[in-house]
Coordinates of C-alpha atoms and ligand atoms in Angstrom, one line a residue:
X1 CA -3.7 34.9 -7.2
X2 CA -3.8 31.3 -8.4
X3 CA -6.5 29.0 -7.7
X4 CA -4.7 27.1 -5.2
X5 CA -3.6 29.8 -3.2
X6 CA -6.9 31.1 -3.2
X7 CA -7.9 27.5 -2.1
X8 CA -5.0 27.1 0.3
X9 CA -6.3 30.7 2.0
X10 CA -10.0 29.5 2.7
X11 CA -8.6 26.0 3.7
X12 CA -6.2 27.8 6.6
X13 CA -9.3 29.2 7.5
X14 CA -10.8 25.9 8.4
X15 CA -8.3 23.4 8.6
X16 CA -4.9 23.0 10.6
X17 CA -2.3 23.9 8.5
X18 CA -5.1 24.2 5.4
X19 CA -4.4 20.1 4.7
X20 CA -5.6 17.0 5.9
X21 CA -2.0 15.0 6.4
X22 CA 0.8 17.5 7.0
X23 CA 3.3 16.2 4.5
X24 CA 0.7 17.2 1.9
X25 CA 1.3 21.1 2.9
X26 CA 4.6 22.1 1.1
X27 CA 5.9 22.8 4.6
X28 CA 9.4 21.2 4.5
X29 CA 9.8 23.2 0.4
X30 CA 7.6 26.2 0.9
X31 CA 5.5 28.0 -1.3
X32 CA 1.5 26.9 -2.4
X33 CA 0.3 23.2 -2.3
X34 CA -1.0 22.8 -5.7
X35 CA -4.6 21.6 -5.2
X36 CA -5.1 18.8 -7.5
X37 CA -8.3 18.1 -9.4
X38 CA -7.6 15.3 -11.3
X39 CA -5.4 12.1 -11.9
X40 CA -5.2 10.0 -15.5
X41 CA -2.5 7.8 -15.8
X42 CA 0.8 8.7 -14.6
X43 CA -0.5 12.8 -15.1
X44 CA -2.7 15.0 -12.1
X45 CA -3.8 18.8 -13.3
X46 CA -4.4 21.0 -10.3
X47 CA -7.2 23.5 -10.3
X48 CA -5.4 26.3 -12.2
X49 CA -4.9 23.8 -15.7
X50 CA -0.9 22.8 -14.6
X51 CA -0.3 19.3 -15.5
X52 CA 2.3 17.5 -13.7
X53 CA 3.8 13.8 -14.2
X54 CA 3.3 12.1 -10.9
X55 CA 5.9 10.5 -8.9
X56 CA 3.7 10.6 -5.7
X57 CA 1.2 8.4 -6.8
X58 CA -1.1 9.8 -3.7
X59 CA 1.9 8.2 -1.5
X60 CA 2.1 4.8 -3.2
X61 CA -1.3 3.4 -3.7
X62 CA -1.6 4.3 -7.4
X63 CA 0.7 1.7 -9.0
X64 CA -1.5 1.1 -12.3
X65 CA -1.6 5.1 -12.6
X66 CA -4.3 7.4 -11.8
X67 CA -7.8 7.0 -12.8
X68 CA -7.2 3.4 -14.1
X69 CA -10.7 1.6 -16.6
X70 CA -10.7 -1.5 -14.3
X71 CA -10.5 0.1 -10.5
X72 CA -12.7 3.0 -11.8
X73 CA -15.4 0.4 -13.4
X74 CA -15.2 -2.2 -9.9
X75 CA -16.2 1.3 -7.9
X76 CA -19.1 2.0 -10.2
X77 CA -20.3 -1.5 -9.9
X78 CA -20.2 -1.8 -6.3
X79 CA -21.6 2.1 -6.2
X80 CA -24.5 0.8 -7.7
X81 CA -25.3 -1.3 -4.8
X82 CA -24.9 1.7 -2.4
X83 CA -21.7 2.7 -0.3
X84 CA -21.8 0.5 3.4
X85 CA -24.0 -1.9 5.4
X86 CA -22.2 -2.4 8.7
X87 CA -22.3 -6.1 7.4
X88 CA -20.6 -8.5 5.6
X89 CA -20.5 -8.3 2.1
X90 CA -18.7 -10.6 -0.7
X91 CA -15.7 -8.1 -1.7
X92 CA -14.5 -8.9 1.6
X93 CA -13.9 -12.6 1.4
X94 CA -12.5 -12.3 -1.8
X95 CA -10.2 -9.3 -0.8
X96 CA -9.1 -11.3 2.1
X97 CA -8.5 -14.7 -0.3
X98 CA -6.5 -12.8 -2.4
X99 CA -4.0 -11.6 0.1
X100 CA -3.6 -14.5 2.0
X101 CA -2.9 -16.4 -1.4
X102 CA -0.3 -13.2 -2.3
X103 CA 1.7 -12.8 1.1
X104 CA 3.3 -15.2 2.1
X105 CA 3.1 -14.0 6.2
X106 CA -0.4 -14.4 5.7
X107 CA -3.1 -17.4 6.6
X108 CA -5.8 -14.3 8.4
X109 CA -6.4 -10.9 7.4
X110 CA -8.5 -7.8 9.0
X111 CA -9.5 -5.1 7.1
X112 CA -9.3 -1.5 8.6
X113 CA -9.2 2.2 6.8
X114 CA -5.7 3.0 7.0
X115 CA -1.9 2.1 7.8
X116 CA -1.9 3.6 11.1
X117 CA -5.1 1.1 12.1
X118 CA -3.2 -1.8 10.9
X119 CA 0.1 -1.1 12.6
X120 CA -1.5 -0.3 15.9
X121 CA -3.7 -3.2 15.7
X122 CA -0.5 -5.4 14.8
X123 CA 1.1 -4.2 17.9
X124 CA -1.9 -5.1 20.1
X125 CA -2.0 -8.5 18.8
X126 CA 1.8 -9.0 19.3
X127 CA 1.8 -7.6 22.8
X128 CA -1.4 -10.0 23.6
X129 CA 0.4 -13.1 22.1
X130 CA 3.5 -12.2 24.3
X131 CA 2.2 -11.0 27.1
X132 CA 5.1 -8.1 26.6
X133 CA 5.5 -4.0 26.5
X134 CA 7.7 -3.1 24.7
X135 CA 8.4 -2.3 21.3
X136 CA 11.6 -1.8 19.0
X137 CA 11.3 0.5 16.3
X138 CA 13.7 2.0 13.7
X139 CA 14.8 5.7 14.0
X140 CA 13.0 7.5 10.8
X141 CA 10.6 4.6 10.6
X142 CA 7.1 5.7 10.1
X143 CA 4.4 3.4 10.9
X144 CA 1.1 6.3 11.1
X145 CA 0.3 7.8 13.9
X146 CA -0.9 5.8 16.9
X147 CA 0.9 6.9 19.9
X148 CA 3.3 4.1 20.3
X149 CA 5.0 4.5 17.0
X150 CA 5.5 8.7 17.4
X151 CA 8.6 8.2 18.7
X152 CA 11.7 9.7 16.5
X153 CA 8.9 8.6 13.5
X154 CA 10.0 9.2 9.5
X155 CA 7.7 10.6 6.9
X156 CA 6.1 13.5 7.4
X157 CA 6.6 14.1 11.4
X158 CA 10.1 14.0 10.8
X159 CA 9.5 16.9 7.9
X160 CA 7.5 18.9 10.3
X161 CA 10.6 18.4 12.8
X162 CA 8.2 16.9 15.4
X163 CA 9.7 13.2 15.1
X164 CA 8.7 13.0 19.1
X165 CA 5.4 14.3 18.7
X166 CA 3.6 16.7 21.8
X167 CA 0.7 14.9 23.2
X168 CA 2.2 11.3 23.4
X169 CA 2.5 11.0 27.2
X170 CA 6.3 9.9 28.8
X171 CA 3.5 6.3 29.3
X172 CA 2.9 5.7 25.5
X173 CA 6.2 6.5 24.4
X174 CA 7.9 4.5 27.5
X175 CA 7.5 1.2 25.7
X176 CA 8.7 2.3 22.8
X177 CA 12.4 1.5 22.1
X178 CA 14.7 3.2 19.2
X179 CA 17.0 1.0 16.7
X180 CA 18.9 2.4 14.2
X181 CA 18.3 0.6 10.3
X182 CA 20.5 -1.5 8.7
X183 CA 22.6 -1.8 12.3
X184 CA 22.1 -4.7 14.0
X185 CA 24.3 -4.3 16.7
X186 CA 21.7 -1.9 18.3
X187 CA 19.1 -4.3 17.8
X188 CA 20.8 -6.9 19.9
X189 CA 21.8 -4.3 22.6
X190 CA 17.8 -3.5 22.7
X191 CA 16.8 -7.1 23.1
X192 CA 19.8 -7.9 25.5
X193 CA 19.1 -5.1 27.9
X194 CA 15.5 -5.7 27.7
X195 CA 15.4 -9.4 27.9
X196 CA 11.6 -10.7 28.4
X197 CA 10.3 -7.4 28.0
X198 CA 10.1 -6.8 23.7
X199 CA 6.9 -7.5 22.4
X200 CA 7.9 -7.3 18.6
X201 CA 10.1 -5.3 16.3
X202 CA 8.2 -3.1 13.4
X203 CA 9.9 -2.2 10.7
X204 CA 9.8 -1.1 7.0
X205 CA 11.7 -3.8 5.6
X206 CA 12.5 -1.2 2.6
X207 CA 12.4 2.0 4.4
X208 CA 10.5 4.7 2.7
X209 CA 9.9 7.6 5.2
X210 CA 13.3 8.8 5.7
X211 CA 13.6 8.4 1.9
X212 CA 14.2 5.4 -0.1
X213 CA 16.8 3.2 1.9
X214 CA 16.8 -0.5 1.6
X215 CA 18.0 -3.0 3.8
X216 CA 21.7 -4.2 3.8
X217 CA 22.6 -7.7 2.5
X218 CA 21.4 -10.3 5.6
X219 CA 20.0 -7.5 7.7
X220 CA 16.4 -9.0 7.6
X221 CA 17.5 -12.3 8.0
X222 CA 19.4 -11.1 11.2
X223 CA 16.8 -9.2 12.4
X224 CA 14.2 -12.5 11.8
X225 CA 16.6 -14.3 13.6
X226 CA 17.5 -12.2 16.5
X227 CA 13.5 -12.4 16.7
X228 CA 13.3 -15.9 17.3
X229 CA 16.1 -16.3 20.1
X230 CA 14.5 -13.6 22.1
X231 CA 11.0 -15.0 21.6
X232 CA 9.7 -11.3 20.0
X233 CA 7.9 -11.1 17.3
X234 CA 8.3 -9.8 14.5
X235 CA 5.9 -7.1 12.3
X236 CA 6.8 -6.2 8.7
X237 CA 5.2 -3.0 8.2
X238 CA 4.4 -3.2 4.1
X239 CA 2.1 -0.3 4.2
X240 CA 4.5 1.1 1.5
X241 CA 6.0 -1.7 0.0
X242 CA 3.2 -4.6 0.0
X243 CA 2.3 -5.1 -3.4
X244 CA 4.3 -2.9 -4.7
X245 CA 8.2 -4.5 -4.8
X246 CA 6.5 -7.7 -5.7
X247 CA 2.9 -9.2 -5.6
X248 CA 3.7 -10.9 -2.1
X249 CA 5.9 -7.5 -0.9
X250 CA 9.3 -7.3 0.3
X251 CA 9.1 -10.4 2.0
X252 CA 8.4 -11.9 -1.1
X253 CA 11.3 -10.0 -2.8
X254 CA 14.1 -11.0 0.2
X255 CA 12.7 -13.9 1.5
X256 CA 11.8 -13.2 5.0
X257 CA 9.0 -14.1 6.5
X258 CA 7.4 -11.9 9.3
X259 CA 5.0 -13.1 12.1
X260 CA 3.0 -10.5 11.1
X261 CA 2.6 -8.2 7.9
X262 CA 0.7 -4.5 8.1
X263 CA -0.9 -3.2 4.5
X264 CA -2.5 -0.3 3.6
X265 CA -1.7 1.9 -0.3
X266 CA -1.7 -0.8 -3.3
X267 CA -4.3 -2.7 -1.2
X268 CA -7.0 0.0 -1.4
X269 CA -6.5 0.5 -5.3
X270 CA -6.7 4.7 -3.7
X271 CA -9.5 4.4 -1.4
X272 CA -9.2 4.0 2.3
X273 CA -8.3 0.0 2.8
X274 CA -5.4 -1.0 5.5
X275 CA -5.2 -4.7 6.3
X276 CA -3.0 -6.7 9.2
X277 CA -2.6 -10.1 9.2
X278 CA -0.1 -13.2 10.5
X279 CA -0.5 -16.9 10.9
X280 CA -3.3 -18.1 12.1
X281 CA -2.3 -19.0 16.2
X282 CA -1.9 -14.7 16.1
X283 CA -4.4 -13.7 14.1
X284 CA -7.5 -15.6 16.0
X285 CA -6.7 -13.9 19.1
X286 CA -8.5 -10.9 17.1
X287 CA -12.2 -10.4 18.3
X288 CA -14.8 -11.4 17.6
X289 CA -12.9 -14.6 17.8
X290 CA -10.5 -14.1 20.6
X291 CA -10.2 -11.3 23.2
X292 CA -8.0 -8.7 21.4
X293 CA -10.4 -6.1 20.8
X294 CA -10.0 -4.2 17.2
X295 CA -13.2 -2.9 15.4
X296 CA -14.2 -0.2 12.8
X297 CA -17.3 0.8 11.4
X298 CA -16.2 1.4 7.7
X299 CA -13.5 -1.4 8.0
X300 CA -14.1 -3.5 4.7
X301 CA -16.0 -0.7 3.3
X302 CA -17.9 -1.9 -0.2
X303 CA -16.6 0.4 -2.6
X304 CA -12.8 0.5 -0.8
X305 CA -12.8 -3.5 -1.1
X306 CA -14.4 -3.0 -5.1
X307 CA -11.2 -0.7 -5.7
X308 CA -8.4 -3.1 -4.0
X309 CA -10.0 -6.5 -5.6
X310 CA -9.4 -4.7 -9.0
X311 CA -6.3 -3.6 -8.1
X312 CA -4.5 -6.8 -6.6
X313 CA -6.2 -9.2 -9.3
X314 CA -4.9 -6.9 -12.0
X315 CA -1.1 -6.9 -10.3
X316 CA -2.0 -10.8 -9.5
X317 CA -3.2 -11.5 -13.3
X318 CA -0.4 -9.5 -14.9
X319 CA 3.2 -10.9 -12.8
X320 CA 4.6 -8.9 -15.7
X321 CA 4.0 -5.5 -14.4
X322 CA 6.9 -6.1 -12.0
X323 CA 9.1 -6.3 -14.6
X324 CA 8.2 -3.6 -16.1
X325 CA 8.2 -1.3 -12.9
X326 CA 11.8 -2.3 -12.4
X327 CA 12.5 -1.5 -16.2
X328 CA 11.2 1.7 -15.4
X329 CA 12.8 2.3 -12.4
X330 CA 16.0 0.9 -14.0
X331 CA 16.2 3.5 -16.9
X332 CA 14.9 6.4 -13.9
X333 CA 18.7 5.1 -12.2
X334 CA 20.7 5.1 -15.2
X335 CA 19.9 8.7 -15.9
X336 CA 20.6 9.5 -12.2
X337 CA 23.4 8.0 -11.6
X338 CA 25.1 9.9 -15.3
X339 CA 23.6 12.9 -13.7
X340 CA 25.5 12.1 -10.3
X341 CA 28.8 11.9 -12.1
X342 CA 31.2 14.2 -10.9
X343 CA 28.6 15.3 -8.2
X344 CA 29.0 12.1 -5.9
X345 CA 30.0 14.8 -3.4
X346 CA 27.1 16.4 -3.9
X347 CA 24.4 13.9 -4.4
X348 CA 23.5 10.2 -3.7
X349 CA 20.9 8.2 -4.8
X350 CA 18.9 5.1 -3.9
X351 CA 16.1 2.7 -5.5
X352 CA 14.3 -0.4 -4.7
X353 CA 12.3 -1.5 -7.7
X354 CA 9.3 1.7 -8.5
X355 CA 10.6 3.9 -5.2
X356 CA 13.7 5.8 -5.2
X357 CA 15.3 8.7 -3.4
X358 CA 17.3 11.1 -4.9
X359 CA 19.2 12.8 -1.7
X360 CA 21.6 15.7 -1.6
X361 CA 23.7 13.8 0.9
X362 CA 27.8 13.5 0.2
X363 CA 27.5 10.2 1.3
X364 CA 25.5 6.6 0.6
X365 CA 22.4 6.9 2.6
X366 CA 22.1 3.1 4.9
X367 CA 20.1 4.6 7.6
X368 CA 18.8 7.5 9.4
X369 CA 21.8 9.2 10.5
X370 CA 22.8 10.1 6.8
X371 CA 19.6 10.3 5.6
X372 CA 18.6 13.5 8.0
X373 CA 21.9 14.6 7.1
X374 CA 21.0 15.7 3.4
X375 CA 20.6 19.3 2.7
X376 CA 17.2 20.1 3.0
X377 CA 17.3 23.6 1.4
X378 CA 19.1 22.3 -1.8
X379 CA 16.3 19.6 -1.9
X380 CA 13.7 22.4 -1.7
X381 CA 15.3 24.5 -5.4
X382 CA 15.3 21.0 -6.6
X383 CA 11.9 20.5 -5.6
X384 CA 10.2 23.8 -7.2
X385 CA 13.4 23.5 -10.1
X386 CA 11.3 19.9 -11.0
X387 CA 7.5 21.5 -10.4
X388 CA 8.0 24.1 -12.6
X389 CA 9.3 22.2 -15.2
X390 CA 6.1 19.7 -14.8
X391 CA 7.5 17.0 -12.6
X392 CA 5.6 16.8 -9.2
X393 CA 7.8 14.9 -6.4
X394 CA 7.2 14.2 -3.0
X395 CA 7.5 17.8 -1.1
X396 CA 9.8 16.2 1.6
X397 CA 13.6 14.7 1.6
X398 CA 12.2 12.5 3.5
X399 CA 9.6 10.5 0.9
X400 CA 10.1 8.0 -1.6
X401 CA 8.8 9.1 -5.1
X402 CA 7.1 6.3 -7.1
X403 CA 6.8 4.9 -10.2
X404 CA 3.5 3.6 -11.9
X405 CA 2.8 1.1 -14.9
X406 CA 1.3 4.3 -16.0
X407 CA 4.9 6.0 -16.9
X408 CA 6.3 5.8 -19.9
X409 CA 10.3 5.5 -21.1
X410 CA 9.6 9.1 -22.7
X411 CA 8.2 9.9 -18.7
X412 CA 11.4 8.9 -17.6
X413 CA 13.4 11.0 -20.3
X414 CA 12.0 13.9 -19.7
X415 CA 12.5 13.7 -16.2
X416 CA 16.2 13.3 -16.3
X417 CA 16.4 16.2 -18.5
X418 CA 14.2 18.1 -15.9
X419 CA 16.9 16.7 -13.3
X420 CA 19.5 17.8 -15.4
X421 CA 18.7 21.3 -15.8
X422 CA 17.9 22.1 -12.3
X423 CA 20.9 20.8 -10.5
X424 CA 23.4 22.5 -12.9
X425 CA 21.2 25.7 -11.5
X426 CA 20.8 24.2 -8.0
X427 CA 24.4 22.9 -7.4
X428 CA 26.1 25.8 -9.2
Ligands
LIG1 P1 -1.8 5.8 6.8 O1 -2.3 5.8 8.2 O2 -1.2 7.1 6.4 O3 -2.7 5.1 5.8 O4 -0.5 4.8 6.9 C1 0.5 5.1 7.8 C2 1.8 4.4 7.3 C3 2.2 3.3 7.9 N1 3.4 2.6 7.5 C4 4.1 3.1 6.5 C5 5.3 2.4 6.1 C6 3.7 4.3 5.8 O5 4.5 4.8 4.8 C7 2.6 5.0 6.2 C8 2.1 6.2 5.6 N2 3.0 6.8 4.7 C9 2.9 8.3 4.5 C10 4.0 8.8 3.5 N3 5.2 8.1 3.6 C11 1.6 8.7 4.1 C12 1.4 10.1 3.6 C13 0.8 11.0 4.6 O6 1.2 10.9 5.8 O7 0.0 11.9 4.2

């Protein structure tokens, strides 16, 4: 028996499902998660010596690569100060200076510990400002797991086949309204036939938890202005893409502006940081200056802040890595799009600058519908194919895999010959 298994064995022991986020488990691909023991670069090794090259990046925060000199050094100095005060400390302010001067949503910002605090918190504010319910989200959108947003979720509840999750009572989930991505006809229905009554509309403006899909020419720009005639608000959840498609996020990269912006991944550098934030006439309705309650005890945690202040001054100080992420990402396509070649019925692919999909779905995948439609059991031989050739993906169709400034071009080779050789075995 393997390390891992052994590990996975005491951990089912103790823990549900023997992880601590499902997605992590290997349930949508079977077989043993590999526990991991360390991270350098754009490589992990799990506890039994494998080494794998990373395209999971511990689900996006690990842009510069695992185990990178400047976020490692900014923990040890703050670590040397000890670890939380239930107080303010300096790392916050400059944090919170340094997004507001990056995203371009943002004049206020609130620290929490994770996505799921900053979208639920985003909602509260929005449904304070507007003194409305409800809530439009995307079908395969994941935005954490607060009640309001486990309804037909993305990511891993979608994996688990639990997109409606037990345990969210017919109240949470009333107020929560289902649009389908990239179609905004049933946006408008939604607001039309619940004039008054919509709050805001949360979306990933790239979505990444039903896979890689981006948005359709003028979609956000529709959706932004559909927002604005019917007086909703609207909340670009960036957990996934802030900081990473471009140092002020996807509503740098198209151009569209949200009321308010949810963060969480790149901004932690790999240690618990999620952020909301919005123009100021929202965002001081947040206690202790106004009256919408939102707290945490670890929020702006010390060594967290130490790790995201090294992270976003390095991607802030060095516009260039952008670039280079999209070179990456550019030469990952090319080599997926020869190897789609004569198996366009078979395979179709999608990529918005350092995240891409690869789905085995006959057709383009815009949206939900043909995103759940790819075959999951061909993706699972693919998965294991690629793991035990070295090339650790995201164990779920419905994941983005991500690139780091850590990869190298001779990464990116050798993955596409990895690719190569397991669907000639897959799709045989
Ligand atoms: P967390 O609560 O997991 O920090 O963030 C929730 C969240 C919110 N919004 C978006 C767009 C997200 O992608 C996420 C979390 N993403 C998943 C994977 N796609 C995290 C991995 C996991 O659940 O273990």
């Amino acid at each position: 028996m393997s390390e891992s298994e052994s590990l996975f064995q005491r951990a089912l022991r103790v823990t549900p499902g023997g992880v601590n986020s499902p997605v992590r488990a290997f349930g949508s691909v079977g077989g043993t998660p590999r526990f991991i023991e360390s991270g350098a670069g754009s490589v992990m090794r799990d506890v039994d010596g494998n080494e794998y090259l990373d395209y999971v990046g511990s689900w996006g925060p690990m842009i510069l690569g695992h185990d990178h000199d400047e976020v490692r050094e900014a923990i040890g100095r703050a670590l040397a100060r000890g670890t939380s005060f239930g107080a303010p400390s300096p790392g916050e302010v400059e944090l919170a200076e340094l997004v507001v001067e990056m995203v371009p949503s943002v004049d206020l910002v609130r620290f929490v510990n994770s996505g799921t605090e900053a979208t639920m918190s985003a909602l509260r504010v929005a449904r304070a400002a507007t003194e409305q319910d409800k809530v439009i989200k995307f079908r395969g959108g994941y935005h954490g797991h607060a009640d309001a947003f486990l309804v037909e979720a993305g990511s891993g509840a979608a994996t688990l086949g639990v997109p409606s999750s037990p345990g969210v009572t017919e109240g949470a989930a009333r107020d929560t309204l289902v649009a389908e991505f990239n179609d905004l006809d049933s946006v408008r229905t939604l607001l039309e036939e619940n004039t008054g009554q919509v709050a805001a509309i949360i979306l990933e403006p790239v979505a990444g938890n039903m896979g890689c899909v981006p948005p359709r020419d003028g979609f956000l720009e529709a959706v932004r202005g559909l927002c604005d005639a019917h007086g909703t608000l609207l909340i670009f959840d960036e957990v996934m893409t802030g900081f990473r498609l471009a140092p002020g996020g996807a509503q740098a990269l198209y151009g569209v502006v949200p009321d308010l912006t949810t963060m969480g991944k790149v901004i932690g550098g790999g240690l618990p940081v999620g952020a909301f934030g919005g123009r100021e006439s929202l965002m001081r309705r947040v206690a202790p200056e106004g009256p919408v309650y939102q707290a945490g005890t670890l929020s702006g945690n010390p060594l967290a802040v130490a790790a995201g202040l090294a992270t976003l001054s390095h991607l802030r100080s060095h516009p260039d890595i952008y670039a280079r992420l999209e070179s990456l990402g550019q030469r990952l396509e090319d080599g997926f799009r020869h190897l789609l070649e004569g198996r366009h019925d078979r395979l179709s692919w999608n990529r918005v600058g350092s995240m891409a999909t690869l789905f085995f779905s006959s057709g383009p995948v815009t949206g939900w519908e043909s995103a759940s439609g790819a075959d999951r059991g061909l993706f699972s031989r693919y998965f294991h194919g690629m793991l035990e050739r070295g090339i650790y993906l995201p164990p779920s169709p419905f994941e983005a895999a991500f690139l780091s400034v850590a990869h190298t071009e001779a990464d990116i080779d050798r993955t596409i010959q990895a690719a190569d050789e397991v669907l000639d075995e897959v799709l045989r």
